Coordinates of C-alpha atoms in Angstrom, one line a residue:
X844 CA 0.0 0.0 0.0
X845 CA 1.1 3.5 -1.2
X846 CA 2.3 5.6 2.1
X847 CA 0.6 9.1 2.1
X848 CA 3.4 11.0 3.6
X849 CA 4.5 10.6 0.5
X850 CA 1.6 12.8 -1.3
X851 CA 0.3 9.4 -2.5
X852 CA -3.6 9.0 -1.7
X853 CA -5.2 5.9 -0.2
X854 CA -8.1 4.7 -2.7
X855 CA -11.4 3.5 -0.8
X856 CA -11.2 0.0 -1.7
X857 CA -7.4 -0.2 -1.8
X858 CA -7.5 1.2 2.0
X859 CA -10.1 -1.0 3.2
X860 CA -9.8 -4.3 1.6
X861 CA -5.6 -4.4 2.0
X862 CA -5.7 -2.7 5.5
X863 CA -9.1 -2.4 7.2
X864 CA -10.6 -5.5 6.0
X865 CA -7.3 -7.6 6.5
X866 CA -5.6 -6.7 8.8
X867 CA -8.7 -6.1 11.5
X868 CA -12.4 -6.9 10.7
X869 CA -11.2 -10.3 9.1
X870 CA -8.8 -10.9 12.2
X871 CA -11.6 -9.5 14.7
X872 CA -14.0 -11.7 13.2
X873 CA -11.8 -15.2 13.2
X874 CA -11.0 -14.6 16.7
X875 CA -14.5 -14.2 18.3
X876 CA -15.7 -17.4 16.1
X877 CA -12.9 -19.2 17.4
X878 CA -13.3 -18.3 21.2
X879 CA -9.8 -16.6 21.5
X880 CA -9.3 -13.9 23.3
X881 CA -9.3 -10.6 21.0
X882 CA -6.0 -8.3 21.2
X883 CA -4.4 -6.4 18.8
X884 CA -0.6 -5.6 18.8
X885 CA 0.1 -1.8 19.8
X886 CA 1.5 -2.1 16.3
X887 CA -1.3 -3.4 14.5
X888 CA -4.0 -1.2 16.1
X889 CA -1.8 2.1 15.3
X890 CA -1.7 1.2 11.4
X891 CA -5.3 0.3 11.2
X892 CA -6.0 3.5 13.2
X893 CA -4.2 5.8 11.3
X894 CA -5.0 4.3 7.6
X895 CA -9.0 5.5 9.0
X896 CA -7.5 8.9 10.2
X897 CA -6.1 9.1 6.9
X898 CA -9.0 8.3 4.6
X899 CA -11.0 11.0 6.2
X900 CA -8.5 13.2 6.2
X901 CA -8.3 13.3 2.6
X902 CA -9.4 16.3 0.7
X903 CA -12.6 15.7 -1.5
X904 CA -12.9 13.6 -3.5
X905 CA -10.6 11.3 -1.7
X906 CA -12.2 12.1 1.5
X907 CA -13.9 8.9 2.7
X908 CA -15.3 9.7 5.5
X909 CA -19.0 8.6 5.0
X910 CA -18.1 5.2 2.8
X911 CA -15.9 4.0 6.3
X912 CA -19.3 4.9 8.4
X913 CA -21.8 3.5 6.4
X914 CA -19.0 0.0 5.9
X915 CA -18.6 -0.4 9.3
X916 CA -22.5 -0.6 9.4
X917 CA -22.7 -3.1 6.8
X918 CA -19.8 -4.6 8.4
X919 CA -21.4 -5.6 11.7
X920 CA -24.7 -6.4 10.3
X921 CA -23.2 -8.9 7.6
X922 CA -21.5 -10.7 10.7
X923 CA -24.7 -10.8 12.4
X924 CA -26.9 -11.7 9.6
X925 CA -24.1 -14.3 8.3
X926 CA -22.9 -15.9 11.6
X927 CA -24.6 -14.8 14.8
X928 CA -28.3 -15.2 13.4
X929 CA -27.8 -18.7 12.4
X930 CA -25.9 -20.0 15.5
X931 CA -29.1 -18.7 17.3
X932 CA -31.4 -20.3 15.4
X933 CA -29.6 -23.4 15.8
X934 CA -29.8 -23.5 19.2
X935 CA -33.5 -22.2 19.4
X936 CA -35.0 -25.5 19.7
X937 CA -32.5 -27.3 21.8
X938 CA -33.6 -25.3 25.5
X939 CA -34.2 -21.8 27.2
X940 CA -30.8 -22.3 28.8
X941 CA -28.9 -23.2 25.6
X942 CA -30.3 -20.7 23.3
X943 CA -29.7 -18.0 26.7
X944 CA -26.0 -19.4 26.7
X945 CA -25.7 -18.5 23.2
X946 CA -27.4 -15.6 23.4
X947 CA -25.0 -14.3 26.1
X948 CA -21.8 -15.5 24.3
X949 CA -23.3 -13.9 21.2
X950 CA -23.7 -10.9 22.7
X951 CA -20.5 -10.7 24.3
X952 CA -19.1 -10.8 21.3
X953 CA -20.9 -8.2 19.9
X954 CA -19.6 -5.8 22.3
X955 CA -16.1 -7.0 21.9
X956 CA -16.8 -6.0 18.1
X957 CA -18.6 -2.8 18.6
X958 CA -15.2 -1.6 21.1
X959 CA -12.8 -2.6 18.7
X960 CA -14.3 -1.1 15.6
X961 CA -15.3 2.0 18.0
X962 CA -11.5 2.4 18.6
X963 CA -10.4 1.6 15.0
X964 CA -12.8 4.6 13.5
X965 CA -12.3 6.5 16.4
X966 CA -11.9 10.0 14.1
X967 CA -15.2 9.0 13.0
X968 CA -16.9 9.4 15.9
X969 CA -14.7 12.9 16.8
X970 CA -16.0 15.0 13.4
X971 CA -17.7 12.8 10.6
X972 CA -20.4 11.7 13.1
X973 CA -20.9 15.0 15.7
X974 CA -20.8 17.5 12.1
X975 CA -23.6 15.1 10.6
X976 CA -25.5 14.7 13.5
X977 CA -25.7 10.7 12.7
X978 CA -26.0 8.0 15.6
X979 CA -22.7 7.5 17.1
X980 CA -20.2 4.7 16.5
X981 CA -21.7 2.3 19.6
X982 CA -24.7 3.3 18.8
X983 CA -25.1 2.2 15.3
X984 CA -23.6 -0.9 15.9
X985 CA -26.5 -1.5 19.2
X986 CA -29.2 -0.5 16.6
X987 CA -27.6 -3.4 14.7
X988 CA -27.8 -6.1 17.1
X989 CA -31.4 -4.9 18.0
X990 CA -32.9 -5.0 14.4
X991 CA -30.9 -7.9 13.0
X992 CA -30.6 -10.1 16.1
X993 CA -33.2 -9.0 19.0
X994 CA -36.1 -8.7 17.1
X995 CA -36.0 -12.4 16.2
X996 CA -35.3 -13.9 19.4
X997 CA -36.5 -11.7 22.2
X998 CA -39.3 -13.5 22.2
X999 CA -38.0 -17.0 22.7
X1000 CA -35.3 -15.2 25.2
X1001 CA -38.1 -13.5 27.0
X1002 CA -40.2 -17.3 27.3
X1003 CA -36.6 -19.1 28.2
X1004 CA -36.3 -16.4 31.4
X1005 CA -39.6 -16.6 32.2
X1006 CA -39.1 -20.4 32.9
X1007 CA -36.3 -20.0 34.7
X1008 CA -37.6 -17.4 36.6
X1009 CA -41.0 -20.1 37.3
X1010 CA -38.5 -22.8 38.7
X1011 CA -36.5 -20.4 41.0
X1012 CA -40.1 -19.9 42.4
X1013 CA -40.8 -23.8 42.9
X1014 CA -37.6 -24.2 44.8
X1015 CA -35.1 -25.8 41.4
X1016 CA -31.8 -23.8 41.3
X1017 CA -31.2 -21.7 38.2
X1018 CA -28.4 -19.9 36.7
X1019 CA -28.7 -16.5 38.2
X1020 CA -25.5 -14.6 36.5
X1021 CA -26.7 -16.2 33.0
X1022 CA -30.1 -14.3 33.5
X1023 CA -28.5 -10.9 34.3
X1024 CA -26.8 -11.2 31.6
X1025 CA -29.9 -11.2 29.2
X1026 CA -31.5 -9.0 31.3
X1027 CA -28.7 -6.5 30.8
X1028 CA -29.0 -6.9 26.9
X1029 CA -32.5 -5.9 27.3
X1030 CA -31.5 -2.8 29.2
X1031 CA -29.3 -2.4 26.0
X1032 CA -31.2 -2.5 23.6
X1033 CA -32.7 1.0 24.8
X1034 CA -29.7 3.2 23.5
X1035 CA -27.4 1.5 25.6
X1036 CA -29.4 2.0 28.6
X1037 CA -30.3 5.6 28.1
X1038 CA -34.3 4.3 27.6
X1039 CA -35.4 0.7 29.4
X1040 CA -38.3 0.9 26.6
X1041 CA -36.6 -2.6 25.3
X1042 CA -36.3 -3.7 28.7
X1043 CA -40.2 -2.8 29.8
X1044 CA -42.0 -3.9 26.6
X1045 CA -40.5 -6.9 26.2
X1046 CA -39.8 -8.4 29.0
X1047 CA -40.9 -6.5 32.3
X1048 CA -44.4 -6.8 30.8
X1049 CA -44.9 -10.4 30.3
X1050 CA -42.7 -11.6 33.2
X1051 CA -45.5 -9.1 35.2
X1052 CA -48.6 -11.6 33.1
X1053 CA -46.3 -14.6 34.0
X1054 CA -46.3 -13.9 37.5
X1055 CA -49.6 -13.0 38.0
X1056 CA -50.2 -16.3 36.4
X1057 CA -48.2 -18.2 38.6
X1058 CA -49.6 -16.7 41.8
X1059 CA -53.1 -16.8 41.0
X1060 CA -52.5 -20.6 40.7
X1061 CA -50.3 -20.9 44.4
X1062 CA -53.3 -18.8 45.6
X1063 CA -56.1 -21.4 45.1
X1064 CA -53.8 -24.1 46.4
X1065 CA -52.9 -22.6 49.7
X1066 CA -56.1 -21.2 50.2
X1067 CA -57.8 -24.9 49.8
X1068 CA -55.1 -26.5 52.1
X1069 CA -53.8 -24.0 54.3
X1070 CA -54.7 -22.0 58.0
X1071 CA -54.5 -18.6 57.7
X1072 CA -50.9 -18.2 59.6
X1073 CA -49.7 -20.8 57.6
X1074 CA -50.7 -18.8 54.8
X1075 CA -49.5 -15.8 55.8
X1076 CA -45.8 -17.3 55.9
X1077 CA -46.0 -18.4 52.6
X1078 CA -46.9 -14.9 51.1
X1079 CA -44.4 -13.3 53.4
X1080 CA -41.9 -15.8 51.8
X1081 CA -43.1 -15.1 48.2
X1082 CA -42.6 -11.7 49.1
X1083 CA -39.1 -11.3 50.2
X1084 CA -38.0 -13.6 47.1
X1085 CA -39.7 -11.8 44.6
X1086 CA -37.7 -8.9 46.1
X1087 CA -34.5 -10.7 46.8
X1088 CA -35.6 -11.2 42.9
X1089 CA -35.1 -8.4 41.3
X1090 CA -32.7 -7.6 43.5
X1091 CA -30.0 -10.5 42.3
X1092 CA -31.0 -10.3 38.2
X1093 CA -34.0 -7.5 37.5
X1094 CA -33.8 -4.3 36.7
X1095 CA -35.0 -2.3 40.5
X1096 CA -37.7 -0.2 38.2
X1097 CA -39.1 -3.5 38.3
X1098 CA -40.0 -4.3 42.2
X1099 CA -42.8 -1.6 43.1
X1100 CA -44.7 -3.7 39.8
X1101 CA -43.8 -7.5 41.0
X1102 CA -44.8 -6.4 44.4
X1103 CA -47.5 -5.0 43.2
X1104 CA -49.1 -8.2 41.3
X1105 CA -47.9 -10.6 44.1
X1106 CA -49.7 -8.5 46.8
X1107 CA -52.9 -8.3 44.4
X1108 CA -52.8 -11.8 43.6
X1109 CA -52.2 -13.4 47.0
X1110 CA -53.9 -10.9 49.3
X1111 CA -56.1 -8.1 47.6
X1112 CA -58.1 -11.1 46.2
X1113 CA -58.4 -13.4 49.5
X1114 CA -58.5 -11.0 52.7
X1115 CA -61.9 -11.5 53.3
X1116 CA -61.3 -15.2 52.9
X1117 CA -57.9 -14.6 55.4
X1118 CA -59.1 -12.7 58.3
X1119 CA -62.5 -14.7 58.6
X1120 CA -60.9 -18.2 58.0
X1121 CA -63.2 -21.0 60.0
X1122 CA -60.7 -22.0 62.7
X1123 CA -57.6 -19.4 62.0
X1124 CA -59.2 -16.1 60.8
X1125 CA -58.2 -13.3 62.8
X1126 CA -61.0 -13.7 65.9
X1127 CA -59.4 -16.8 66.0
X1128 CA -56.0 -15.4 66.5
X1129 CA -57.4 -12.9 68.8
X1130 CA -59.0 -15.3 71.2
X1131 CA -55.9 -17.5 71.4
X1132 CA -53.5 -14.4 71.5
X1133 CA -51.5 -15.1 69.0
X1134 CA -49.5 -11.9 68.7
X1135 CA -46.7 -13.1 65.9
X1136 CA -49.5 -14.6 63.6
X1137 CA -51.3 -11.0 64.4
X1138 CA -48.4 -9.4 63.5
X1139 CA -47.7 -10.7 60.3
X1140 CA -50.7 -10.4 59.4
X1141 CA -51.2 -6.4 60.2
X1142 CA -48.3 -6.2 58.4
X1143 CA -48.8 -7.7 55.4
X1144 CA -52.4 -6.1 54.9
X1145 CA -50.8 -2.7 56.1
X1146 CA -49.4 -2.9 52.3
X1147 CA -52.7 -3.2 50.6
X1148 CA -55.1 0.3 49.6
X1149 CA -57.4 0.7 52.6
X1150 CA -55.9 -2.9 53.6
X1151 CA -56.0 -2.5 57.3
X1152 CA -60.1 -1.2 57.7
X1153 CA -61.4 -4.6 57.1
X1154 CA -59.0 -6.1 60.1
X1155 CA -59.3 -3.3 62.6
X1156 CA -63.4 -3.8 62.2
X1157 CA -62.6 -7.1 63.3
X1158 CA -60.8 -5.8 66.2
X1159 CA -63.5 -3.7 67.0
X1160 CA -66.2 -6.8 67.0
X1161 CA -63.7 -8.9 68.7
X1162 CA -62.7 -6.6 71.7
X1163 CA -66.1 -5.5 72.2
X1164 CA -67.9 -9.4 72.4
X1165 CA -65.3 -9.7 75.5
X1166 CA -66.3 -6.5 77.5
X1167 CA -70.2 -7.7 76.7
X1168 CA -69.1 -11.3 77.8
X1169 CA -67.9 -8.8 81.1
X1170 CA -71.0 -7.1 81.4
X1171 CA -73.3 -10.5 81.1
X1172 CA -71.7 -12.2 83.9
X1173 CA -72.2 -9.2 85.9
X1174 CA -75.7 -9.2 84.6
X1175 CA -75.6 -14.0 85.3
X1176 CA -74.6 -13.0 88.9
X1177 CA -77.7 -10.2 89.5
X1178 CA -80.4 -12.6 87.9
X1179 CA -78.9 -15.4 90.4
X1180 CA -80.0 -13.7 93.0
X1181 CA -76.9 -11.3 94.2
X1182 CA -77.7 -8.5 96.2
X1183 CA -77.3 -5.4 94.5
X1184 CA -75.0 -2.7 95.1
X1185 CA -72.6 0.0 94.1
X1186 CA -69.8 -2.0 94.9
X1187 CA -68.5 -4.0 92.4
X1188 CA -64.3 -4.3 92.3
X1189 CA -64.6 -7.8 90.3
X1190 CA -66.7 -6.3 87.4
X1191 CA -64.5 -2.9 87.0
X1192 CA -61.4 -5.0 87.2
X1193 CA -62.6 -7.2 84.1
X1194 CA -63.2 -4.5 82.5
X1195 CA -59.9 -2.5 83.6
X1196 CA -57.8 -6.0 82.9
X1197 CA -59.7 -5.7 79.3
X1198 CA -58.7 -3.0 78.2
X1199 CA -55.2 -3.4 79.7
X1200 CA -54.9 -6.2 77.6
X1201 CA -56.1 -4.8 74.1
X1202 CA -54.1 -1.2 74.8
X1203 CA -51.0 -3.5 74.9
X1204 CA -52.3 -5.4 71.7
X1205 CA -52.8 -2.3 69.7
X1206 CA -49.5 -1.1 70.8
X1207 CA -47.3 -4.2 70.1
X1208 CA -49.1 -6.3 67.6
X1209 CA -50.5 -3.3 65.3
X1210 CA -48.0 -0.4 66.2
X1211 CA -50.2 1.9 67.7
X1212 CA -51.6 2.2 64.4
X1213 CA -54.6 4.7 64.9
X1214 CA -57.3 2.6 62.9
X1215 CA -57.1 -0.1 65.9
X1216 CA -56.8 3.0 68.2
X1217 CA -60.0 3.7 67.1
X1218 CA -61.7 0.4 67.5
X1219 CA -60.4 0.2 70.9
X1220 CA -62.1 3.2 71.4
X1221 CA -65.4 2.4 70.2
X1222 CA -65.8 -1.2 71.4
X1223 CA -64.9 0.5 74.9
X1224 CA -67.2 3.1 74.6
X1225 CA -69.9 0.5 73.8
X1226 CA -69.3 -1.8 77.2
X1227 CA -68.3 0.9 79.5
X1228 CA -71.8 2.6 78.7
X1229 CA -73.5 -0.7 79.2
X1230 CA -75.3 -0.2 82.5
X1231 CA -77.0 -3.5 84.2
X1232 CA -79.1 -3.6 87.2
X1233 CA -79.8 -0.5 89.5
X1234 CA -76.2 1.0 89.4
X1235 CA -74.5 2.7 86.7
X1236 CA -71.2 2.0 85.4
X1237 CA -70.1 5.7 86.6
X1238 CA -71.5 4.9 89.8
X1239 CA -69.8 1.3 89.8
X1240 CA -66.1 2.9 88.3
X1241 CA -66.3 5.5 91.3
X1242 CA -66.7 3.2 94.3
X1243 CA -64.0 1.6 93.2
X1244 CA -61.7 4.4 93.1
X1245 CA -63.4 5.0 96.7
X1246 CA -62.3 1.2 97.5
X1247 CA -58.5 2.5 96.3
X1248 CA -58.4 6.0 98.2
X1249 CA -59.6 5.3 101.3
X1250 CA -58.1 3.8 104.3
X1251 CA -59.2 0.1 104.9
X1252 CA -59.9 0.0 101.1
X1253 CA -57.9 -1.9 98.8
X1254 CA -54.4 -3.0 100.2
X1255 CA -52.2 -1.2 98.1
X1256 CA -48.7 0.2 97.9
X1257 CA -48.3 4.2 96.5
X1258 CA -46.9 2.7 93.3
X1259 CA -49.8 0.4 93.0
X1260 CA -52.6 3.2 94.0
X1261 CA -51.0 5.4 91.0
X1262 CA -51.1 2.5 88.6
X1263 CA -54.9 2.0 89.7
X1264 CA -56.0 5.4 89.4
X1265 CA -54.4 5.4 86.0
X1266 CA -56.3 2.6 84.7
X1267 CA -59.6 3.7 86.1
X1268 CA -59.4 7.0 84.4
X1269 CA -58.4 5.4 81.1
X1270 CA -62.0 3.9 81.9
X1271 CA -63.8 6.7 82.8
X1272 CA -62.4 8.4 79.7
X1273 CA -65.1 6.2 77.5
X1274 CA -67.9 7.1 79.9
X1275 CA -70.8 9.2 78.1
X1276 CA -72.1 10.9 81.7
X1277 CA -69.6 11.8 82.9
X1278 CA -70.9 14.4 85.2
X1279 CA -72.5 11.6 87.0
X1280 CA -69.2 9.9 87.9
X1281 CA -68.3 13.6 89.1
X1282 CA -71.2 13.9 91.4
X1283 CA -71.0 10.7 93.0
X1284 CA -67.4 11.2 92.8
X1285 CA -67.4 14.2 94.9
X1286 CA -70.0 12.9 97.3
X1287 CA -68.0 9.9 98.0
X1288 CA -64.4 12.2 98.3
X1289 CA -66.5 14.3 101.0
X1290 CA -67.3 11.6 103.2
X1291 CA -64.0 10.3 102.7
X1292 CA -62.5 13.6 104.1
X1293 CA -65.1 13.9 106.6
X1294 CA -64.8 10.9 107.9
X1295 CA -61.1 11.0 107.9
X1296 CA -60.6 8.2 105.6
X1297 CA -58.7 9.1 102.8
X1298 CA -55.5 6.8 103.2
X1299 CA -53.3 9.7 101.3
X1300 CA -53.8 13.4 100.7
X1301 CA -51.2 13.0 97.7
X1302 CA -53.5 10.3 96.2
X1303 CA -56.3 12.4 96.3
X1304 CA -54.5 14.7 94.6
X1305 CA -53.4 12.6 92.4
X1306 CA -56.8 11.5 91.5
X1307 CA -57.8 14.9 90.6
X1308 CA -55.4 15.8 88.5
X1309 CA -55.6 12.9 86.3
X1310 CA -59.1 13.9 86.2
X1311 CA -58.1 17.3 85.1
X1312 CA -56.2 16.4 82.7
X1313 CA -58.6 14.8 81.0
X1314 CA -61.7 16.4 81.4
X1315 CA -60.6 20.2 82.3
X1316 CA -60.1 22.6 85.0
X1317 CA -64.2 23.2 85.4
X1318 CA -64.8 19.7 85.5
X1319 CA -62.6 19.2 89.0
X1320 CA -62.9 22.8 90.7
X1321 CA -65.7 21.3 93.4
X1322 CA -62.8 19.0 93.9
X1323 CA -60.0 20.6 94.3
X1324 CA -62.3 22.7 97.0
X1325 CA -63.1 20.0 98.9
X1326 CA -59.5 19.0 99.6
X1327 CA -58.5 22.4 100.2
X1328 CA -61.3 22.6 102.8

């Protein structure tokens, strides 16, 4: 070949048939079909570079600038069409996992070829392409492999990962790293990753009808065979794998839509059937206080729209059947012939102990969450304003804090009087009259005083201000009189 620092000018098919084609497409391709490693010597790669420097370097007419651009198109899409195509097709019938192995080595090949070709037209890229405003050198040869490759197999690909993806699911071990791979093409085959178009239409999309698929099958199986808890672990399970998922091999855009089906599939469509479960619904769980079972289960409906209403009614139902369980035996023991009074510890106790309970349930097991606040409050403000025989409840609730206060009374330690008068008020705060508790609150704190039988001024206080707190500085000013008397 003639040297141009001679004068002598490089002719287009002199250049790239004796030097271009020879010495690196020919060599590049020969290497990737025989699996060696691709590497050019210093040497070699400076002679190739610099006869494509100077054949568009060359004044016009000899300037060959957009021949070399639109040959190293028809370059890579001749190897595909010739060589890559075919090996695919081969292997299309043979297994998901073979035709994904090939598809991998393929296109690791491919990028092999687009970097070396990149680097060998490198002054290309610099002014021929940024003056013409045509698709860059990697990106002509990605539009390749998409049109001439892709478009025939995604759809086999996108089947093969799909069953792979279905047999991680039923416990088999897959390939992980081989599926990243392919998932990685499809990222690709959006401009190189700049768009996940590729990624979202042709694979995210039916992977997202696959697994809705595949759950709403697991869902009629457990929910034939399985309690509720046992349930329960099983979509916890699916849950954290579908995550740990997308996580190993998926693109992350993909979790908030996986998540999405799964929870649809295996909850939206079956809480009813969950929480009411003959034998392990959620009054179930509730009556044998089983607080993990309840947990996971508050949890896992806490993710669905409006998923925690249905639950927290059951709460509500639930916690309020056990104060009017509380207020029939009270009701038993009066139609057996007890004597009335306004004396009853036993009764305001149950009901104290009750709502002990279901406060620390609502804390723990459902986080305080203010939808099961709320039913707490309403089932309580249902028994508490449940009156039976001759006494009222506010008349019942303030003997008893008369039983605590005064001396002779309950047996109780000043720790143990606080913790009392706390729980009473936590009572009294669901009490509809509750100027009647005041009045026969005040009566009974008068005698008390009177009679000198207040076991502690400081409890008495005590009493008041908790009262105060809750109900206002009007509400406990006959009080506070009284003990200042």
């Amino acid at each position: 070949m003639a040297d141009r620092a001679n004068g002598n000018i490089i002719q287009l098919e002199d250049g790239w048939n004796n030097e271009i084609k020879k010495r690196a497409i020919d060599k590049l391709e020969q290497t990737l079909d025989n699996g060696f490693d691709t590497a050019f010597e210093p040497k070699e790669y400076i002679r190739i570079y610099t006869t494509c420097y100077d054949m568009c370097t060359q004044r016009s007419p000899y300037n060959w600038s957009r021949d070399l651009y639109q040959r190293h198109g028809e370059t890579i899409e001749q190897y595909l069409q010739n060589t890559v195509l075919p090996a695919l097709n081969d292997k299309s019938g043979q297994g998901g996992t073979i035709l994904l192995n090939e598809l991998k080595h393929r296109w690791t090949n491919h990028q092999i070829m687009n970097k070396w070709l990149k680097k060998f037209f490198t002054y290309l890229d610099r002014y021929y392409v940024k003056h013409h405003s045509l698709p860059t050198l990697e990106q002509a040869g990605l539009r390749h492999f998409k049109d001439v490759v892709y478009e025939n197999v995604k759809e086999q690909a996108t089947g093969a990962i799909i069953s792979l993806i279905n047999e991680e699911r039923d416990g088999e071990i897959i390939e992980k790293s081989l599926v990243k791979s392919i998932v990685e093409l499809y990222e690709n085959m959006g401009l190189g990753g700049a768009s996940l178009e590729s990624y979202t239409n042709d694979l995210e999309q039916p992977l997202l009808d696959a697994t809705r698929a595949y759950y709403a099958r697991k869902r009629e199986d457990w929910i034939a065979k399985d309690s509720t808890p046992d349930y329960l672990i099983k979509v916890e399970k699916a849950l954290a794998e579908e995550k740990a998922r997308v996580t190993e091999y998926l693109n992350p855009a993909s979790e908030p839509k996986i998540r999405r089906v799964v929870e649809d599939e295996i909850l939206q469509k079956v809480q009813m059937n969950l929480l009411e479960k003959e034998g392990s619904g959620c009054r179930v769980l509730l009556a044998n206080d089983k607080s993990e079972d309840l947990q996971r289960m508050f949890h896992l409906f806490s993710r669905l729209d409006n998923g925690l209403q249905p639950m927290a009614s059951i709460v509500e139902s639930f916690i309020t059947s056990m104060g009017n369980a509380c207020v029939e035996k009270r009701q038993a023991k009066l139609d057996g012939g007890e004597k009335e009074k306004n004396d009853d510890p036993e009764f305001v106790k149950s009901l104290i102990d009750l709502h002990e309970k279901y406060l620390g349930v609502i804390r723990e097991t459902f986080s305080g969450h203010h939808l099961f606040q709320k039913a707490l409050k309403n089932s309580f403000e249902v028994v508490v304003n449940q009156d039976v025989g001759q006494y009222s409840n506010a008349e019942l609730m303030s003997t008893f804090c008369d039983r605590v206060l005064k001396s002779g009374g309950e047996k109780l330690n000043d720790s143990e009087v606080e913790e009392s008068l706390d729980r009473i008020v936590q009572l009294f705060s669901f009490l509809t009259d509750k100027d009647l508790f005041a009045d026969i609150y005040r009566n009974q704190l008068a005698k008390r005083l009177l009679n000198q039988r207040s076991s502690s001024d400081d409890a008495e206080k005590l009493m008041i201000a908790k009262l105060k707190v809750q109900c206002g500085t009007q509400f406990t000013s006959k009080m506070e009189g009284i003990v200042q008397l």
